[in-house]
PDB file of C-alpha atoms in Angstrom:
ATOM      1  CA  MET B   1       5.115 -11.442  12.737  1.00 96.00           C
ATOM      2  CA  LEU B   2       4.528  -8.142  13.453  1.00 97.00           C
ATOM      3  CA  SER B   3       4.496  -5.168  11.086  1.00 98.00           C
ATOM      4  CA  ILE B   4       3.755  -1.442  10.895  1.00 98.00           C
ATOM      5  CA  ILE B   5       1.768   0.384   7.893  1.00 98.00           C
ATOM      6  CA  ALA B   6       1.656   3.728   7.557  1.00 98.00           C
ATOM      7  CA  ALA B   7       1.776   6.767   4.809  1.00 98.00           C
ATOM      8  CA  ILE B   8       4.391   9.613   5.720  1.00 98.00           C
ATOM      9  CA  ASN B   9       5.265  12.729   4.265  1.00 98.00           C
ATOM     10  CA  LYS B  10       9.053  13.477   3.499  1.00 97.00           C
ATOM     11  CA  ASN B  11       9.070  15.123   7.315  1.00 97.00           C
ATOM     12  CA  ARG B  12       8.065  12.253   8.710  1.00 98.00           C
ATOM     13  CA  GLY B  13       4.117  14.041   9.398  1.00 98.00           C
ATOM     14  CA  ILE B  14       1.444  11.495   9.367  1.00 97.00           C
ATOM     15  CA  GLY B  15      -1.199  13.323  10.800  1.00 95.00           C
ATOM     16  CA  LEU B  16      -2.999  16.713  12.215  1.00 95.00           C
ATOM     17  CA  ASP B  17      -5.654  17.559  14.426  1.00 93.00           C
ATOM     18  CA  ASN B  18      -6.318  13.165  14.563  1.00 88.00           C
ATOM     19  CA  LYS B  19      -7.087  13.378  10.910  1.00 90.00           C
ATOM     20  CA  LEU B  20      -4.569  11.968   7.958  1.00 91.00           C
ATOM     21  CA  LEU B  21      -2.572  14.052   6.201  1.00 94.00           C
ATOM     22  CA  TYR B  22      -3.176  12.794   2.710  1.00 95.00           C
ATOM     23  CA  TRP B  23      -6.023  11.243   0.925  1.00 93.00           C
ATOM     24  CA  LEU B  24      -4.662   8.920  -1.890  1.00 97.00           C
ATOM     25  CA  PRO B  25      -6.837   6.357  -2.934  1.00 98.00           C
ATOM     26  CA  ASN B  26      -4.090   4.047  -4.318  1.00 98.00           C
ATOM     27  CA  ASP B  27      -2.472   3.974  -0.506  1.00 98.00           C
ATOM     28  CA  LEU B  28      -6.121   3.292   0.819  1.00 97.00           C
ATOM     29  CA  LYS B  29      -6.095   0.389  -1.721  1.00 98.00           C
ATOM     30  CA  ARG B  30      -3.013  -0.724  -0.417  1.00 98.00           C
ATOM     31  CA  PHE B  31      -3.677  -0.431   3.122  1.00 98.00           C
ATOM     32  CA  LYS B  32      -6.815  -2.797   2.822  1.00 98.00           C
ATOM     33  CA  SER B  33      -5.079  -5.662   0.498  1.00 98.00           C
ATOM     34  CA  LEU B  34      -2.250  -6.143   3.286  1.00 98.00           C
ATOM     35  CA  THR B  35      -4.482  -5.945   6.308  1.00 98.00           C
ATOM     36  CA  THR B  36      -7.930  -7.706   5.219  1.00 98.00           C
ATOM     37  CA  GLY B  37      -7.543 -10.969   7.286  1.00 97.00           C
ATOM     38  CA  HIS B  38      -5.082 -10.113   9.761  1.00 97.00           C
ATOM     39  CA  THR B  39      -5.056  -8.134  13.048  1.00 98.00           C
ATOM     40  CA  ILE B  40      -4.788  -4.727  13.323  1.00 98.00           C
ATOM     41  CA  ILE B  41      -3.490  -2.985  16.420  1.00 98.00           C
ATOM     42  CA  MET B  42      -4.397   0.946  17.252  1.00 98.00           C
ATOM     43  CA  GLY B  43      -4.292   3.625  19.748  1.00 96.00           C
ATOM     44  CA  ARG B  44      -7.482   4.817  20.977  1.00 95.00           C
ATOM     45  CA  LYS B  45      -7.377   7.863  18.932  1.00 93.00           C
ATOM     46  CA  THR B  46      -6.939   6.490  15.808  1.00 95.00           C
ATOM     47  CA  PHE B  47      -9.812   3.773  16.732  1.00 96.00           C
ATOM     48  CA  GLU B  48     -12.037   7.335  17.499  1.00 93.00           C
ATOM     49  CA  SER B  49     -10.777   8.751  13.852  1.00 92.00           C
ATOM     50  CA  LEU B  50     -12.055   5.778  11.708  1.00 93.00           C
ATOM     51  CA  PRO B  51     -15.113   6.966   9.782  1.00 91.00           C
ATOM     52  CA  LYS B  52     -17.413   3.777  10.368  1.00 92.00           C
ATOM     53  CA  GLY B  53     -15.590   2.408  13.673  1.00 94.00           C
ATOM     54  CA  ALA B  54     -13.901  -0.781  13.604  1.00 97.00           C
ATOM     55  CA  LEU B  55     -12.101  -2.185  10.087  1.00 98.00           C
ATOM     56  CA  PRO B  56     -14.547  -4.926   8.665  1.00 97.00           C
ATOM     57  CA  ASN B  57     -12.620  -8.234   7.723  1.00 97.00           C
ATOM     58  CA  ARG B  58      -9.882  -7.913  10.573  1.00 98.00           C
ATOM     59  CA  ARG B  59      -9.715  -8.424  13.589  1.00 97.00           C
ATOM     60  CA  ASN B  60      -9.724  -4.823  15.406  1.00 98.00           C
ATOM     61  CA  ILE B  61      -7.431  -4.550  18.559  1.00 98.00           C
ATOM     62  CA  VAL B  62      -7.412  -0.950  20.955  1.00 97.00           C
ATOM     63  CA  LEU B  63      -5.049  -0.142  23.207  1.00 97.00           C
ATOM     64  CA  SER B  64      -6.696   1.828  25.906  1.00 95.00           C
ATOM     65  CA  HIS B  65      -5.270   3.008  29.718  1.00 89.00           C
ATOM     66  CA  ASN B  66      -9.031   3.191  30.457  1.00 85.00           C
ATOM     67  CA  MET B  67     -10.519  -0.132  28.923  1.00 73.00           C
ATOM     68  CA  GLN B  68     -12.804   1.276  27.323  1.00 81.00           C
ATOM     69  CA  ASN B  69     -15.881  -0.632  25.291  1.00 87.00           C
ATOM     70  CA  PHE B  70     -15.311  -0.059  21.637  1.00 93.00           C
ATOM     71  CA  ALA B  71     -17.668  -1.495  19.393  1.00 94.00           C
ATOM     72  CA  GLY B  72     -16.238  -4.505  17.222  1.00 95.00           C
ATOM     73  CA  ALA B  73     -12.800  -4.102  19.108  1.00 97.00           C
ATOM     74  CA  GLU B  74     -11.019  -5.538  21.499  1.00 96.00           C
ATOM     75  CA  CYS B  75      -9.480  -3.587  24.396  1.00 96.00           C
ATOM     76  CA  PHE B  76      -5.738  -4.241  25.848  1.00 96.00           C
ATOM     77  CA  ASN B  77      -4.085  -1.448  28.151  1.00 95.00           C
ATOM     78  CA  SER B  78      -0.597  -2.678  26.381  1.00 96.00           C
ATOM     79  CA  LEU B  79       1.229  -3.571  23.408  1.00 97.00           C
ATOM     80  CA  ASP B  80       2.555  -6.482  25.111  1.00 97.00           C
ATOM     81  CA  ALA B  81      -0.827  -7.628  26.050  1.00 96.00           C
ATOM     82  CA  ALA B  82      -2.215  -7.542  22.745  1.00 97.00           C
ATOM     83  CA  ILE B  83       0.206  -9.149  21.300  1.00 97.00           C
ATOM     84  CA  GLN B  84       0.427 -12.187  24.048  1.00 96.00           C
ATOM     85  CA  HIS B  85      -3.453 -12.702  22.573  1.00 96.00           C
ATOM     86  CA  CYS B  86      -2.455 -13.392  18.928  1.00 96.00           C
ATOM     87  CA  THR B  87      -1.281 -16.447  17.512  1.00 91.00           C
ATOM     88  CA  GLN B  88       2.854 -17.086  16.547  1.00 87.00           C
ATOM     89  CA  ASP B  89       1.672 -17.314  12.989  1.00 89.00           C
ATOM     90  CA  GLU B  90      -0.586 -14.498  12.155  1.00 90.00           C
ATOM     91  CA  GLU B  91       0.807 -11.085  10.474  1.00 94.00           C
ATOM     92  CA  ILE B  92      -0.138  -8.231  13.032  1.00 98.00           C
ATOM     93  CA  PHE B  93      -0.251  -4.562  11.407  1.00 98.00           C
ATOM     94  CA  ILE B  94       0.806  -1.856  13.907  1.00 98.00           C
ATOM     95  CA  ILE B  95      -1.738   0.923  12.275  1.00 98.00           C
ATOM     96  CA  GLY B  96      -1.085   4.118  14.259  1.00 96.00           C
ATOM     97  CA  GLY B  97      -0.769   6.436  15.943  1.00 94.00           C
ATOM     98  CA  SER B  98       2.508   8.213  16.441  1.00 96.00           C
ATOM     99  CA  SER B  99       3.266   6.812  20.317  1.00 96.00           C
ATOM    100  CA  LEU B 100       2.382   3.574  19.154  1.00 98.00           C
ATOM    101  CA  TYR B 101       4.618   3.285  16.375  1.00 98.00           C
ATOM    102  CA  GLN B 102       7.023   4.760  18.500  1.00 98.00           C
ATOM    103  CA  GLU B 103       6.802   2.313  20.744  1.00 98.00           C
ATOM    104  CA  ALA B 104       6.485  -0.672  18.065  1.00 98.00           C
ATOM    105  CA  ILE B 105       9.159  -0.077  15.649  1.00 98.00           C
ATOM    106  CA  TYR B 106      11.546  -1.619  18.147  1.00 96.00           C
ATOM    107  CA  LEU B 107       9.667  -4.634  18.522  1.00 97.00           C
ATOM    108  CA  ALA B 108       8.635  -4.701  14.052  1.00 98.00           C
ATOM    109  CA  ASP B 109       9.827  -6.849  11.791  1.00 98.00           C
ATOM    110  CA  LYS B 110       8.215  -5.214   9.221  1.00 98.00           C
ATOM    111  CA  LEU B 111       7.728  -1.584   7.641  1.00 98.00           C
ATOM    112  CA  TYR B 112       5.114  -1.330   5.035  1.00 98.00           C
ATOM    113  CA  ILE B 113       5.274   2.543   4.652  1.00 98.00           C
ATOM    114  CA  THR B 114       3.752   5.163   1.672  1.00 98.00           C
ATOM    115  CA  GLU B 115       6.036   8.218   1.135  1.00 98.00           C
ATOM    116  CA  ILE B 116       4.410  10.996   0.130  1.00 98.00           C
ATOM    117  CA  ASN B 117       6.251  13.735  -1.904  1.00 98.00           C
ATOM    118  CA  ASP B 118       5.705  16.552   0.113  1.00 97.00           C
ATOM    119  CA  THR B 119       7.082  18.455   3.011  1.00 96.00           C
ATOM    120  CA  GLU B 120       4.676  21.833   2.398  1.00 95.00           C
ATOM    121  CA  LYS B 121       1.817  19.963   4.849  1.00 95.00           C
ATOM    122  CA  ASP B 122       1.565  20.800   8.535  1.00 96.00           C
ATOM    123  CA  ALA B 123       1.808  18.199  10.947  1.00 97.00           C
ATOM    124  CA  ASP B 124       1.852  17.594  14.616  1.00 96.00           C
ATOM    125  CA  VAL B 125       2.160  13.930  14.657  1.00 95.00           C
ATOM    126  CA  PHE B 126       5.036  12.113  13.199  1.00 97.00           C
ATOM    127  CA  PHE B 127       6.589   8.787  12.180  1.00 98.00           C
ATOM    128  CA  PRO B 128       9.808   7.556  14.051  1.00 98.00           C
ATOM    129  CA  PRO B 129      12.870   7.880  12.142  1.00 97.00           C
ATOM    130  CA  ILE B 130      13.891   4.470   9.958  1.00 98.00           C
ATOM    131  CA  SER B 131      17.303   4.036  10.890  1.00 97.00           C
ATOM    132  CA  PRO B 132      19.102   2.806   8.003  1.00 96.00           C
ATOM    133  CA  ASN B 133      21.466   0.652  10.843  1.00 97.00           C
ATOM    134  CA  GLU B 134      17.986  -1.025  11.621  1.00 97.00           C
ATOM    135  CA  TRP B 135      16.473  -1.715   8.376  1.00 98.00           C
ATOM    136  CA  ILE B 136      16.772  -2.597   4.776  1.00 98.00           C
ATOM    137  CA  GLU B 137      15.148  -1.461   1.884  1.00 98.00           C
ATOM    138  CA  LYS B 138      13.215  -4.748   0.380  1.00 98.00           C
ATOM    139  CA  SER B 139      11.196  -3.075  -2.596  1.00 98.00           C
ATOM    140  CA  ARG B 140       9.742   0.390  -3.700  1.00 98.00           C
ATOM    141  CA  GLU B 141       7.334   1.416  -6.464  1.00 98.00           C
ATOM    142  CA  CYS B 142       7.140   5.102  -7.535  1.00 98.00           C
ATOM    143  CA  TYR B 143       3.686   6.945  -8.974  1.00 98.00           C
ATOM    144  CA  PRO B 144       3.458  10.041 -10.441  1.00 98.00           C
ATOM    145  CA  SER B 145       0.448  12.791  -9.235  1.00 97.00           C
ATOM    146  CA  ASP B 146      -2.707  12.437 -11.149  1.00 97.00           C
ATOM    147  CA  ASP B 147      -5.881  13.595 -11.180  1.00 97.00           C
ATOM    148  CA  LYS B 148      -7.152  11.182  -7.791  1.00 96.00           C
ATOM    149  CA  HIS B 149      -3.641  11.798  -6.603  1.00 97.00           C
ATOM    150  CA  LEU B 150      -2.440  15.481  -5.712  1.00 96.00           C
ATOM    151  CA  TYR B 151       0.988  14.141  -4.703  1.00 97.00           C
ATOM    152  CA  SER B 152       3.594  11.989  -5.966  1.00 98.00           C
ATOM    153  CA  TYR B 153       4.222   8.816  -3.984  1.00 98.00           C
ATOM    154  CA  CYS B 154       6.323   5.752  -3.731  1.00 98.00           C
ATOM    155  CA  PHE B 155       5.456   2.320  -1.599  1.00 98.00           C
ATOM    156  CA  ILE B 156       8.524   1.383   0.087  1.00 98.00           C
ATOM    157  CA  ASN B 157       8.641  -1.945   2.308  1.00 98.00           C
ATOM    158  CA  TYR B 158      11.773  -2.293   4.629  1.00 98.00           C
ATOM    159  CA  GLU B 159      12.310  -5.493   6.405  1.00 98.00           C
ATOM    160  CA  ARG B 160      14.355  -5.705   9.724  1.00 98.00           C
ATOM    161  CA  LYS B 161      18.295  -6.150   9.246  1.00 96.00           C
TER     162      LYS B 161
END
């Protein structure tokens, strides 16, 4: 099963200058909870943006045309090649960036989206549109802003129709 996980704002912005737009502790906990023990696939820039390199307790796969060596991660030159090296019964998570999300959204079975209630922050990378013709919202949990979360947000799970 191929899943996508992302935190987006109301404009579908996901990052600026190769950094996440938002720091939401509960989103990071959800990300860790959902992806631990599974395979994560990311682009080179996403891997390079990770503060401590490969994420622990996950199989890390990096997509790169240059086939570089990424410490703690496997490298493939395409999403198709990476998927072919995964087993049928594992849940694979696409964790970014923008061009990988754009490619994978047509192949994904599930979307795990954190939607941040903000339209003001500048972004230079965006998540692709989530078409209601292709996706059905299965669950939504919303939370207000608080002392650790500057913005209100919702955890939204989608499944392909």
